[in-house]
């Protein structure tokens, strides 16, 4: 007789209004010709509303650290690009399982990201640092709610598993 056991777990955190957490997430960015750059983000999460239908979460990236070498142009560029994410505040709505469904402050995020992009361009040496054929406006035109929600689902954020069912047996 063969016994097969299959188990699944649905990730659905139960949150309460006022709940606060700080998560540190780490990722590695590998440029084509360079050594990998390790980046860590410290992000504050706060539940600002909780209903039977879902939650409202405020996120703030409060610290970014990188091991990029200052003498390596590519790794330094990736490091600067991640550093400008610091202090960007996002507010997400989720379903009852905690899966992110909507970005509630898209216009504010666009303004913050625009300032961050300007800061990055200045640190990289001005508008001459933008690749030929690319404009600041073309970069900004890619900023939309759909892309932001997709990035949450593809990131190292603790939110990425919320609402998913995983096999564990």
XYZ file of C-alpha atoms in Angstrom:
169
model
C 0.000 0.000 0.000
C 1.290 3.464 -0.940
C 0.217 6.454 1.066
C 0.544 9.890 -0.488
C 0.062 12.981 1.577
C -0.293 16.400 0.067
C -0.580 19.567 2.101
C -1.079 23.192 1.232
C -0.913 26.327 3.289
C -2.648 29.564 2.397
C -0.706 32.627 3.502
C -3.334 34.968 4.965
C -2.064 37.064 7.880
C -4.597 38.485 10.293
C -3.761 42.114 10.933
C -5.173 44.738 13.258
C -5.402 48.485 12.834
C -2.356 50.125 14.401
C -0.126 47.073 13.969
C 3.443 48.110 13.120
C 6.339 45.994 11.854
C 9.794 46.694 10.509
C 11.181 44.231 7.972
C 14.660 44.067 6.528
C 14.773 42.544 3.063
C 17.917 41.739 1.156
C 18.532 41.309 -2.527
C 21.485 40.872 -4.820
C 21.823 42.871 -8.031
C 24.144 41.380 -10.634
C 25.344 43.658 -13.408
C 26.489 41.910 -16.560
C 30.176 42.571 -16.156
C 30.505 43.180 -12.435
C 30.466 41.458 -9.075
C 27.051 41.156 -7.425
C 25.941 44.061 -5.237
C 24.071 43.220 -2.039
C 21.378 45.686 -1.042
C 19.245 45.643 2.096
C 16.096 47.664 2.692
C 14.614 48.425 6.087
C 10.906 49.061 5.596
C 8.299 50.126 8.135
C 4.832 48.643 7.692
C 1.776 50.007 9.487
C -1.821 48.820 9.241
C -3.866 52.037 9.094
C -7.233 50.357 8.517
C -8.597 46.843 8.941
C -12.012 45.631 7.786
C -13.507 42.248 6.970
C -12.695 42.970 3.296
C -9.013 43.763 3.752
C -6.413 46.152 5.054
C -4.748 49.460 4.282
C -0.977 49.310 4.704
C 1.427 52.233 4.838
C 4.986 51.388 3.810
C 8.053 53.558 4.210
C 11.555 52.552 3.148
C 13.569 54.073 5.974
C 17.055 52.715 5.335
C 18.973 51.343 2.368
C 22.429 49.792 2.610
C 24.645 48.523 -0.158
C 28.048 46.895 -0.439
C 28.760 48.517 -3.828
C 32.386 49.399 -4.415
C 32.887 53.114 -4.947
C 35.515 52.481 -7.633
C 33.136 50.321 -9.675
C 30.893 52.535 -11.828
C 28.183 49.957 -12.605
C 27.780 48.727 -9.043
C 27.841 52.296 -7.715
C 25.103 53.228 -10.212
C 22.900 50.351 -9.001
C 23.615 51.354 -5.420
C 22.636 54.979 -6.047
C 19.461 53.842 -7.819
C 18.386 51.867 -4.760
C 19.424 54.581 -2.290
C 17.020 57.098 -3.835
C 14.120 54.797 -2.873
C 14.676 55.805 0.742
C 11.820 57.833 2.229
C 9.317 56.925 -0.509
C 5.973 56.363 1.179
C 3.371 54.041 -0.373
C -0.129 53.160 0.775
C -1.635 49.872 -0.401
C -5.063 48.293 -0.090
C -5.191 44.525 0.283
C -7.848 41.851 0.110
C -8.869 39.911 3.230
C -5.862 37.577 2.737
C -3.378 40.463 2.736
C -2.668 40.324 -1.019
C -1.930 43.801 -2.366
C -4.729 44.866 -4.730
C -4.402 48.644 -5.119
C -1.958 51.501 -4.691
C -3.897 54.249 -2.945
C -1.425 57.144 -3.279
C -0.158 56.796 -6.858
C 0.080 60.547 -7.502
C 2.125 61.060 -4.326
C 4.392 58.135 -5.272
C 4.923 59.639 -8.745
C 5.951 62.964 -7.189
C 8.323 61.249 -4.744
C 9.771 59.016 -7.473
C 10.249 62.008 -9.758
C 12.259 63.804 -7.069
C 14.237 60.609 -6.466
C 14.974 60.278 -10.190
C 16.176 63.883 -10.364
C 18.427 63.222 -7.354
C 19.810 60.086 -9.005
C 20.503 61.878 -12.288
C 22.278 64.678 -10.412
C 24.426 62.157 -8.491
C 25.325 60.416 -11.747
C 26.465 63.635 -13.413
C 23.380 65.264 -14.900
C 21.182 64.538 -17.903
C 24.219 63.363 -19.912
C 24.191 60.240 -17.710
C 20.863 59.072 -19.188
C 21.366 56.508 -21.963
C 21.011 57.884 -25.490
C 17.460 57.590 -26.805
C 15.992 57.721 -23.295
C 14.397 60.758 -21.722
C 13.318 61.512 -18.182
C 9.748 61.781 -19.470
C 9.903 58.319 -21.078
C 11.099 56.868 -17.769
C 8.272 58.616 -15.899
C 5.665 57.412 -18.398
C 6.362 53.831 -17.260
C 5.237 54.693 -13.715
C 1.700 53.455 -13.283
C -0.313 51.561 -10.717
C -0.201 48.277 -12.660
C 3.604 48.337 -12.825
C 3.840 49.227 -9.130
C 1.523 46.373 -8.103
C 3.472 43.963 -10.312
C 6.738 45.069 -8.716
C 5.326 44.278 -5.255
C 4.500 40.738 -6.419
C 7.969 40.251 -7.950
C 9.973 41.798 -5.139
C 11.558 40.512 -1.963
C 8.822 42.237 0.062
C 7.230 40.233 2.872
C 3.908 41.010 1.139
C 4.744 38.834 -1.859
C 3.370 35.630 -0.297
C 0.151 37.109 1.090
C -2.933 35.548 -0.500
C -0.995 32.683 -2.078
C -1.319 28.982 -1.457
C 1.915 27.033 -1.233
C 2.493 23.291 -1.286
C 4.341 22.024 1.754
C 3.960 18.309 1.807
